[in-house]
Short mmCIF file of C-alpha atoms in Angstrom, two decimals:
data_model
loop_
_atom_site.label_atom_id
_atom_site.label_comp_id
_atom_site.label_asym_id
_atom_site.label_seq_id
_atom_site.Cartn_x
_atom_site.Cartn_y
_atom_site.Cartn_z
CA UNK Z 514 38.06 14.45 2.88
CA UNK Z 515 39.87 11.18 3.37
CA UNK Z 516 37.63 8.45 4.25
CA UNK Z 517 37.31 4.83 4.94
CA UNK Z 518 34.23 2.57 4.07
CA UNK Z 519 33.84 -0.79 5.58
CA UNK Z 520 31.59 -3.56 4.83
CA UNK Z 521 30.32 -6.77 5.93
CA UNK Z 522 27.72 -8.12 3.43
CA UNK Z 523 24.93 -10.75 4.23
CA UNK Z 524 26.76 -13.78 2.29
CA UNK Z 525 29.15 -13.85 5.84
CA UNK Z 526 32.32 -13.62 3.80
CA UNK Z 527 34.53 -11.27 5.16
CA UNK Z 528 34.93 -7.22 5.72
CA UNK Z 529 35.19 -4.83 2.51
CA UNK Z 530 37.79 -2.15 3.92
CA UNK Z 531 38.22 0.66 0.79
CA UNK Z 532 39.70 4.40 1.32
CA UNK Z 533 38.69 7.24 -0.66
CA UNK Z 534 39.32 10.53 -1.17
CA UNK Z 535 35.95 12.91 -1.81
CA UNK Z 536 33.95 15.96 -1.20
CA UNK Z 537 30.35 13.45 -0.87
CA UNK Z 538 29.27 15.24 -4.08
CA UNK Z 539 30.96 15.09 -7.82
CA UNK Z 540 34.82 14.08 -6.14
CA UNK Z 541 35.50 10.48 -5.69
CA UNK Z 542 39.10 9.19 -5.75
CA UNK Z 543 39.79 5.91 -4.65
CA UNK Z 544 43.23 4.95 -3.26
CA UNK Z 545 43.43 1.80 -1.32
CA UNK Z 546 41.23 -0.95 -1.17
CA UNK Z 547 41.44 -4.92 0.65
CA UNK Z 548 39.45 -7.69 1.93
CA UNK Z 549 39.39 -9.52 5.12
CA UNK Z 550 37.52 -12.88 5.20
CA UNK Z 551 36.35 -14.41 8.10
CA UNK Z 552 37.31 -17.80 9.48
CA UNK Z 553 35.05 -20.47 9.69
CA UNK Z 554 34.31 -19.74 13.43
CA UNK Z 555 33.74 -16.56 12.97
CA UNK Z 556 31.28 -17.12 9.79
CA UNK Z 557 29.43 -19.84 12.27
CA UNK Z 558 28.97 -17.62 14.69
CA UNK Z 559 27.69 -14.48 12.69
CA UNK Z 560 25.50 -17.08 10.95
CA UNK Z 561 24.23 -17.98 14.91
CA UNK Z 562 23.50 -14.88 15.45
CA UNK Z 563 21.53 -14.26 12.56
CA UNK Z 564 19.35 -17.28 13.15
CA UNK Z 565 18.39 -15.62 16.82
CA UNK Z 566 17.74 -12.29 15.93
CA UNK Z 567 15.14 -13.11 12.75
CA UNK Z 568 13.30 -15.18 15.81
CA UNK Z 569 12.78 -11.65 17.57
CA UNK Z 570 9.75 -9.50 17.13
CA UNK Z 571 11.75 -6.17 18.00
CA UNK Z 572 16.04 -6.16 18.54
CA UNK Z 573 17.01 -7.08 21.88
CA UNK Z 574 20.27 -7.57 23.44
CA UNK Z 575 21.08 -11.35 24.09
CA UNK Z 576 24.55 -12.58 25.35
CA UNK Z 577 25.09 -14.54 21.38
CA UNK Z 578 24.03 -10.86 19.67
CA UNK Z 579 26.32 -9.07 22.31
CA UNK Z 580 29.49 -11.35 21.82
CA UNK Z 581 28.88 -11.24 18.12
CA UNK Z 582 28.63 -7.57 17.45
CA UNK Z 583 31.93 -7.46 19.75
CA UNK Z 584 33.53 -9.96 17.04
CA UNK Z 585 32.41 -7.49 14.33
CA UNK Z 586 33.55 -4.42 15.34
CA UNK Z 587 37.08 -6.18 16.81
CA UNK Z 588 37.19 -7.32 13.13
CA UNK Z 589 36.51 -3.78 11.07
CA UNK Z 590 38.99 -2.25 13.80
CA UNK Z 591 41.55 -4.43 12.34
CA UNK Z 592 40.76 -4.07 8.84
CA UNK Z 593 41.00 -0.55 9.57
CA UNK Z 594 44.85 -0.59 10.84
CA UNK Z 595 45.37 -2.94 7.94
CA UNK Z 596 44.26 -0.73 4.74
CA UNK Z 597 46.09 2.12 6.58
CA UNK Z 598 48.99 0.09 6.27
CA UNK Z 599 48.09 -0.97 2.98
CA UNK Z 600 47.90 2.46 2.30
CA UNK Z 601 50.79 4.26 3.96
CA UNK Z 602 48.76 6.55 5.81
CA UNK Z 603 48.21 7.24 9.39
CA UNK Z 604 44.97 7.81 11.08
CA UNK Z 605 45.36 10.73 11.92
CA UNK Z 606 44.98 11.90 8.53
CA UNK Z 607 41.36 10.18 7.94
CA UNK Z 608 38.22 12.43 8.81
CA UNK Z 609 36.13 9.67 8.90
CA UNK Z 610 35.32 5.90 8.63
CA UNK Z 611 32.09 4.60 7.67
CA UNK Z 612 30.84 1.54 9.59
CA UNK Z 613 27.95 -0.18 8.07
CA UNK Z 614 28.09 -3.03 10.31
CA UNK Z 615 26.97 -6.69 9.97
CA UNK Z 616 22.60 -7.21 9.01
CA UNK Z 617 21.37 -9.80 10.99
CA UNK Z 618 17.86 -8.74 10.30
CA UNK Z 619 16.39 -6.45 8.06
CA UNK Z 620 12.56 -5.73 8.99
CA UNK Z 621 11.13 -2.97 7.74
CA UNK Z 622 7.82 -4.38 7.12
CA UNK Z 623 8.09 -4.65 11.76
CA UNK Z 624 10.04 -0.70 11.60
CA UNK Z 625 13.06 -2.02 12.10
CA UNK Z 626 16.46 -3.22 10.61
CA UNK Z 627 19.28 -4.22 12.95
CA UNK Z 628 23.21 -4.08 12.02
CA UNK Z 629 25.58 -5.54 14.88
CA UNK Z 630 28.82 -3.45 15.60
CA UNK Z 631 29.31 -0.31 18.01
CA UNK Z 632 30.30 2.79 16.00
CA UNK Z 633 31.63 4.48 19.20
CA UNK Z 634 34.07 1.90 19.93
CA UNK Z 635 35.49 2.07 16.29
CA UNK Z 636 35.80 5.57 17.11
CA UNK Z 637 37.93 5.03 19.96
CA UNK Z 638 39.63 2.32 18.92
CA UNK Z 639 41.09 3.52 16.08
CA UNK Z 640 41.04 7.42 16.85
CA UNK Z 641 39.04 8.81 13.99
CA UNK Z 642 35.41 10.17 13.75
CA UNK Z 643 32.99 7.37 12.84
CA UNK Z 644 29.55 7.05 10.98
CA UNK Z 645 27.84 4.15 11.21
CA UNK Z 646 23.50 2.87 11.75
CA UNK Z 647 23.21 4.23 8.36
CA UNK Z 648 19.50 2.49 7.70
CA UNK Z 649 17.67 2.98 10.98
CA UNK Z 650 16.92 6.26 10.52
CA UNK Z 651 15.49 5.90 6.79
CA UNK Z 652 13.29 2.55 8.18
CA UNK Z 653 12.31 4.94 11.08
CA UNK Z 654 10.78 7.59 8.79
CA UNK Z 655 8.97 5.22 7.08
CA UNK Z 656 11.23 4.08 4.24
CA UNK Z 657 12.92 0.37 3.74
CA UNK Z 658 16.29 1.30 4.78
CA UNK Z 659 17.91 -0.21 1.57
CA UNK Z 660 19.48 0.27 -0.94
CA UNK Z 661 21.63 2.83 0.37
CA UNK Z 662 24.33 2.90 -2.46
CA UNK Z 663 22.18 4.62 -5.05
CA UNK Z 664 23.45 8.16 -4.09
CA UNK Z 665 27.33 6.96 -4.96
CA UNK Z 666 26.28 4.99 -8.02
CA UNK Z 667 24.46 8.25 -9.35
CA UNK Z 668 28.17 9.89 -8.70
CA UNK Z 669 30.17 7.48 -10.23
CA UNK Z 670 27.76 7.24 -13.71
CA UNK Z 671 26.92 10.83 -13.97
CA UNK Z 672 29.06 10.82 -16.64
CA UNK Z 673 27.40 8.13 -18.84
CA UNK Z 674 25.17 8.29 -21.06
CA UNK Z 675 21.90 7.63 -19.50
CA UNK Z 676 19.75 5.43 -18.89
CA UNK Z 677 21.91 2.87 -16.81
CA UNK Z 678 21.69 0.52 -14.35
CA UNK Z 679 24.13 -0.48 -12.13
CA UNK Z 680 23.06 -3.99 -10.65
CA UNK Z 681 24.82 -5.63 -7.21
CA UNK Z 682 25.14 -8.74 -6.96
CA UNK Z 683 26.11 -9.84 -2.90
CA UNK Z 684 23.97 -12.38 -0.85
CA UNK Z 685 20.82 -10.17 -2.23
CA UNK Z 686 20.85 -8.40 -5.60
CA UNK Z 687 19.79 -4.64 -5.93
CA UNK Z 688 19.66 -2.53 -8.91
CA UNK Z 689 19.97 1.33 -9.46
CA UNK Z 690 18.28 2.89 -12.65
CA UNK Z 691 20.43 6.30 -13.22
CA UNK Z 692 17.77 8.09 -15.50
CA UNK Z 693 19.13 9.85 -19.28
CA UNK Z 694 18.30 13.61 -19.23
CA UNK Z 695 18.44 16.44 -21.68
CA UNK Z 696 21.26 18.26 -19.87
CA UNK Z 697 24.75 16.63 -20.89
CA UNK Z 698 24.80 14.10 -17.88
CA UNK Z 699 28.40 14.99 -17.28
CA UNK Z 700 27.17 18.89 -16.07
CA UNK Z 701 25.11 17.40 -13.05
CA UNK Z 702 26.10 16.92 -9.65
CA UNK Z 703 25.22 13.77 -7.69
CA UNK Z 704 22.34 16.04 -5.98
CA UNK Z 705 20.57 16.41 -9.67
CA UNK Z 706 21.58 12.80 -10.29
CA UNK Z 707 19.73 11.15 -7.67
CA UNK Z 708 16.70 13.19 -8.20
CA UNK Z 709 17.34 15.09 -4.64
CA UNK Z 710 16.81 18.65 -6.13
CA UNK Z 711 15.49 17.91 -9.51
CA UNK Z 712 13.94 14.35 -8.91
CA UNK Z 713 15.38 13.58 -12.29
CA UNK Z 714 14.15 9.58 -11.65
CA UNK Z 715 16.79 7.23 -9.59
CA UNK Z 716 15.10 4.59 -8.86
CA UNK Z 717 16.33 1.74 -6.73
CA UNK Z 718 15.37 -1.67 -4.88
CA UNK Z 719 16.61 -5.39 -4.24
CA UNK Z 720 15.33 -7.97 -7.03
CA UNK Z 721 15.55 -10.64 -4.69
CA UNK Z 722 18.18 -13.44 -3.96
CA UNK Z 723 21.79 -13.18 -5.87
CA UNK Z 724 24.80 -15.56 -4.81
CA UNK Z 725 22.78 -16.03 -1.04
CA UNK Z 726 20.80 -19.24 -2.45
CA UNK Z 727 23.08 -20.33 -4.41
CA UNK Z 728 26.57 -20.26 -1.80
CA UNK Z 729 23.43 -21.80 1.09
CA UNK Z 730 23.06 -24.93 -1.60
CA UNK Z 731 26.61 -24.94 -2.59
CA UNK Z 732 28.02 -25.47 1.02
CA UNK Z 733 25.11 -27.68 2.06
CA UNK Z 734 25.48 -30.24 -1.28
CA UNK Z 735 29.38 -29.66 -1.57
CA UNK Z 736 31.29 -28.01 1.75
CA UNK Z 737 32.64 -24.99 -0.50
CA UNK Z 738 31.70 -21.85 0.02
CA UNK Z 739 30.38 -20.65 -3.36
CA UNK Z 740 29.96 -22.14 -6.78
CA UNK Z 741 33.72 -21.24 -8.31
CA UNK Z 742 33.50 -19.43 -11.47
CA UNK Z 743 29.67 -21.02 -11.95
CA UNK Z 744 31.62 -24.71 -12.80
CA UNK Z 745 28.83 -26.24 -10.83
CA UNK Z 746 25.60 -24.66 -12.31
CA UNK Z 747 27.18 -25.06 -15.67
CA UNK Z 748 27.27 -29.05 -15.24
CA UNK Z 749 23.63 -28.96 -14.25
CA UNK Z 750 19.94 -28.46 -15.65
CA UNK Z 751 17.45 -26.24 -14.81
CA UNK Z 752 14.87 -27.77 -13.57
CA UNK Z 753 12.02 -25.37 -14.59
CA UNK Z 754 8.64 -26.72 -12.39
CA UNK Z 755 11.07 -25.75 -9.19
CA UNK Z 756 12.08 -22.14 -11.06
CA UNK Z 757 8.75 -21.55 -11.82
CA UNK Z 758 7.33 -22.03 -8.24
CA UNK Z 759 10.02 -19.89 -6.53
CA UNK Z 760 8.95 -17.00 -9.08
CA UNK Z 761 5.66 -17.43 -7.57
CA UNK Z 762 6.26 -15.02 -4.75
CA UNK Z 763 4.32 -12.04 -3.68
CA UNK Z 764 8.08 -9.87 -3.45
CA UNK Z 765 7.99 -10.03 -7.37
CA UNK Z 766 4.50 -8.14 -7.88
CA UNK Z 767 5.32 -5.31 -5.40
CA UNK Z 768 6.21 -2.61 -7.19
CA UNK Z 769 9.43 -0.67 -5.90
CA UNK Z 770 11.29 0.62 -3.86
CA UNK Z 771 11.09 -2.55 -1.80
CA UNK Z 772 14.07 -4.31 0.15
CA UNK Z 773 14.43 -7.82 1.34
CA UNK Z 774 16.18 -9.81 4.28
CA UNK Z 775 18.34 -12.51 2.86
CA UNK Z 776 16.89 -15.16 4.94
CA UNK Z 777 13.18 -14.24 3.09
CA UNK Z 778 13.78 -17.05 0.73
CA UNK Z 779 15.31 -20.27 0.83
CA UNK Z 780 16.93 -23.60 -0.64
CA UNK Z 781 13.80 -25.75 0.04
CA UNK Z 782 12.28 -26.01 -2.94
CA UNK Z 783 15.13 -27.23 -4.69
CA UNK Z 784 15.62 -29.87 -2.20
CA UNK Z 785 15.56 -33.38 -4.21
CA UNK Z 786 17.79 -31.98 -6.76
CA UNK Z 787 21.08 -33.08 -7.74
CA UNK Z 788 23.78 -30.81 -6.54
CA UNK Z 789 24.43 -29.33 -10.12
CA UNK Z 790 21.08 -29.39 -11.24
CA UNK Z 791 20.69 -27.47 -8.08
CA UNK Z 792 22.95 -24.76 -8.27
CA UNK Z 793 21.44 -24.02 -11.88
CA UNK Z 794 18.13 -23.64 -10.98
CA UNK Z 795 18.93 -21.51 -8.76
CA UNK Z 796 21.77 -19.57 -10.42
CA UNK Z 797 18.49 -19.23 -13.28
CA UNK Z 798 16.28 -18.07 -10.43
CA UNK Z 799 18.87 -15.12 -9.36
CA UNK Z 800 18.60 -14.43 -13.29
CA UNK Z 801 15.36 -14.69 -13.77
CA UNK Z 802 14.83 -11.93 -10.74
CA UNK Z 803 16.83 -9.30 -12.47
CA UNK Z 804 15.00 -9.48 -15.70
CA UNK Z 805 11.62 -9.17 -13.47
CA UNK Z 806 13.49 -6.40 -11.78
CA UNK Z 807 14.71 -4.71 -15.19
CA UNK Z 808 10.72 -4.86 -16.58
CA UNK Z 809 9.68 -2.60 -12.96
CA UNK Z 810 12.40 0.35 -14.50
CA UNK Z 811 11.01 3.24 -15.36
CA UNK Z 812 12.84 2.86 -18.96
CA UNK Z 813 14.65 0.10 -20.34
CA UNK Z 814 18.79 1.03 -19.38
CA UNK Z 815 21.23 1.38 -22.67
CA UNK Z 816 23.52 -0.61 -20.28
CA UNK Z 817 23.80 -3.28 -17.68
CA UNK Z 818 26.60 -2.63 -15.03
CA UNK Z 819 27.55 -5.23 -12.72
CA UNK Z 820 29.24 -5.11 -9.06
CA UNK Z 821 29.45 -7.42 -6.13
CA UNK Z 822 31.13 -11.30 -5.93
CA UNK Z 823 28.34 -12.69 -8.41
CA UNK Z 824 30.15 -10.80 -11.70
CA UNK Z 825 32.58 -13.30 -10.93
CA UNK Z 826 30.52 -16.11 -11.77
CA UNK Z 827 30.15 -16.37 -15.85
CA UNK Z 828 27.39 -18.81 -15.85
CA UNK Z 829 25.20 -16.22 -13.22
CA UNK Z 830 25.80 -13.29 -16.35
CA UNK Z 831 25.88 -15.06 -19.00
CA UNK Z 832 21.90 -16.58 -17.62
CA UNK Z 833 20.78 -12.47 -16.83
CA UNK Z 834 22.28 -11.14 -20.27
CA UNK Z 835 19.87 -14.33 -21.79
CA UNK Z 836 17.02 -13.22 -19.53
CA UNK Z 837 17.41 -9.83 -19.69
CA UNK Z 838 18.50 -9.32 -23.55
CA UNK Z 839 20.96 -7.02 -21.99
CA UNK Z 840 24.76 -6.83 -22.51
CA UNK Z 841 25.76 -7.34 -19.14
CA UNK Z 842 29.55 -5.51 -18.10
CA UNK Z 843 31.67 -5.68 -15.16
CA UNK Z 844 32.11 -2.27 -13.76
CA UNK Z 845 35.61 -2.80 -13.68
CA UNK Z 846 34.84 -2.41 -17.52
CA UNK Z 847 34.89 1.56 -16.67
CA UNK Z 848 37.88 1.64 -14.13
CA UNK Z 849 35.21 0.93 -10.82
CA UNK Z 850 36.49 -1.83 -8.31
CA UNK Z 851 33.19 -4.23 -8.03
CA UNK Z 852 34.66 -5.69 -4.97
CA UNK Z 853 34.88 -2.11 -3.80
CA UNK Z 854 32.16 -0.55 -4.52
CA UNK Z 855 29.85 -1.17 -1.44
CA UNK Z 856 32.86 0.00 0.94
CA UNK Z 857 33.72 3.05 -0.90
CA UNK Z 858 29.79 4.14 -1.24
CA UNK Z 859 29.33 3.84 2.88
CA UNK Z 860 32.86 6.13 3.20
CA UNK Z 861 31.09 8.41 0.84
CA UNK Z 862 28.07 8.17 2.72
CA UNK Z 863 30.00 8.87 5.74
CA UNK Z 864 31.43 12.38 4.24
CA UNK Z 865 27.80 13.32 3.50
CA UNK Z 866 26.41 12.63 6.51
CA UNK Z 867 29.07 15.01 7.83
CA UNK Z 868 27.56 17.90 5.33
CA UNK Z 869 24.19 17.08 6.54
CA UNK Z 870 24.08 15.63 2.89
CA UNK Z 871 21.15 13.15 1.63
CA UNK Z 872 21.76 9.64 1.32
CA UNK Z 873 18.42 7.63 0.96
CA UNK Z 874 15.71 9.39 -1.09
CA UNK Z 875 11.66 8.88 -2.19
CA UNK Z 876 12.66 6.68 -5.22
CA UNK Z 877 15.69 4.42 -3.47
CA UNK Z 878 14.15 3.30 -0.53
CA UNK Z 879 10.26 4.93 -0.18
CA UNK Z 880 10.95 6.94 2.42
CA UNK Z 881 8.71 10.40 1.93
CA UNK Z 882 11.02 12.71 1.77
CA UNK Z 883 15.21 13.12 0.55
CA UNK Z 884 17.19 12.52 4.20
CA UNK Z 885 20.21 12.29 5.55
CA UNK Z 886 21.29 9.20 8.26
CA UNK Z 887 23.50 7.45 10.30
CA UNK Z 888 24.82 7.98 14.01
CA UNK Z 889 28.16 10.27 14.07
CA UNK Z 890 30.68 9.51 17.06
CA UNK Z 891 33.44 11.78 17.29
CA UNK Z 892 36.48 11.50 19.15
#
């Protein structure tokens, strides 16, 4: 199937739009891929809306939420018609789109996680069948509702040689441990990969904070966005009293699969700070959280793959590879788009949910049992 993935990560950036061509099992193809980042009104009022809704004890309609999730799906529906001219293909030739949505609150500790944007109204708007509320159904069941793109990381690196980890680094960070085996890894299909016939081991969960903290200190101390390339945390010290007290947080002794809101932690405690001194303590607290996440594996990986904005930054990996002791590599290393790779895993999601397909399973997100999700509207 042709399919379309779309994004909208919790660091308020923009909309991931990738196209792919797969059968939700051992096919992927990718063939067109852009970004679309919000404008500054936009990000304010996403960010708005976020503040409201993690005041709520359940999700509740309210006229900011409502206008907001109308600005999100307006959005994806134009980064749809965009990658399809990107692309050269017409909609009509797409089976399905993907929509994760925007998180403005991710509670599964209350049953609930909440992503903004109507999944019916992409379908109409743009004329082709549409997935989207992948994680309700997973929190519903019992299970954290994240991470979700285990089941396409175990399809990409079924070919490696095992173990591996493929770690994302958005607002929050989440890692995927893709066990070694005694078959040749390149014989199994993502079903034996993620453990959903054989339960050969994938284990998944957030480690805790990745370029969230850091772009929240950046803007507030600065006005930019993010810390370019990792210039700022490179001019800076670490200040290790403040590093050491944000470790000190019950989220690091739970043993996975466990998921986080980005909004759990914050840039309080390295308030005082200067603005570089800042940035590294904090860029060495993201680090220090994936070598706490790395000890929870099951086995120690043979390799460290990275995704998501925060392989951009060189001062970020080169802090994880020190805490970690782990050669740290881009997935673009092995021909995989890290900008990409969150889109293109909810269009592949999208194709299984179609095949009444698995997408969240015991080890990835806790919930009891391997289970498909997400709301189909056809047109």
């Amino acid at each position: 199937m042709l399919a379309i993935g779309l994004m909208s990560g919790t660091s308020l950036d923009g909309i991931d739009a990738a196209l792919i061509e797969t059968d939700g099992e051992q096919r992927v193809r990718a063939i067109a891929f852009r970004g679309e980042p919000y404008s500054d009104a936009a990000r304010a009022q996403l960010a708005e809306a976020t503040r409201m809704a993690l005041t709520f004890e359940r999700p509740r309609a309210s006229p900011p939420i409502v206008a907001a999730g109308d600005l999100i799906t307006r959005a994806h529906v134009f980064a749809v018609h965009k990658l399809l001219a990107d692309a050269g293909v017409a909609a009509a030739e797409i089976d399905v789109i993907g929509f994760h949505g925007q998180t403005i609150a991710h509670r599964p500790d209350r049953g609930w996680t909440w992503q903004i944007g109507d999944g019916a109204a992409m379908a109409r708007a743009t004329g082709i069948t549409t997935v989207s509320d992948f994680r309700s159904a997973d929190v519903a069941a019992g299970g954290q509702g994240a991470p979700l793109l285990p089941v396409y990381h175990a399809a990409l690196a079924a070919a490696l040689d095992g173990p591996v980890a493929v770690l994302n680094l958005g607002g929050v960070g989440n890692i995927t441990f893709i066990p070694g085996d005694a078959h040749d890894s390149r014989e199994m299909s993502p079903e034996r990969a993620t453990g959903s016939v054989a339960g050969d081991g994938l284990v998944a969960f957030d480690t805790g904070p990745a370029n969230g903290l850091i772009d929240s200190w950046v803007e507030a101390e600065t006005g930019a966005r993010y810390d370019a390339g990792g210039a700022l945390a490179a001019a800076g010290r670490v200040d290790e009293t403040v590093l050491t007290a944000m470790l000190d947080h019950p989220f690091f002794d739970a043993p996975p699969p466990k998921s986080l809101d980005r909004n759990d932690f914050a840039i309080q405690p390295a308030r005082g700070l200067s603005a570089a001194d800042g940035a590294a303590t904090l860029t060495a607290f993201t680090a220090a959280t994936v070598a706490d996440a790395v000890r929870h594996l099951p086995a120690r990986p043979k390799r460290l793959l990275v995704a998501g904005g925060g392989r951009h930054n060189p001062t970020m990996l080169g802090m994880i590879a020190t805490a970690t002791g782990l050669v740290v590599e881009a997935t673009d290393t092995l021909g995989w788009n890290g900008d990409a790779l969150e889109a293109e895993g909810f269009a592949y999601m999208a194709v299984r949910t179609l095949k009444g397909l698995p997408i969240s399973f015991p080890g990835t997100t806790g919930v009891p049992v391997a289970m498909t999700g997400g709301v189909v509207d056809r047109v």
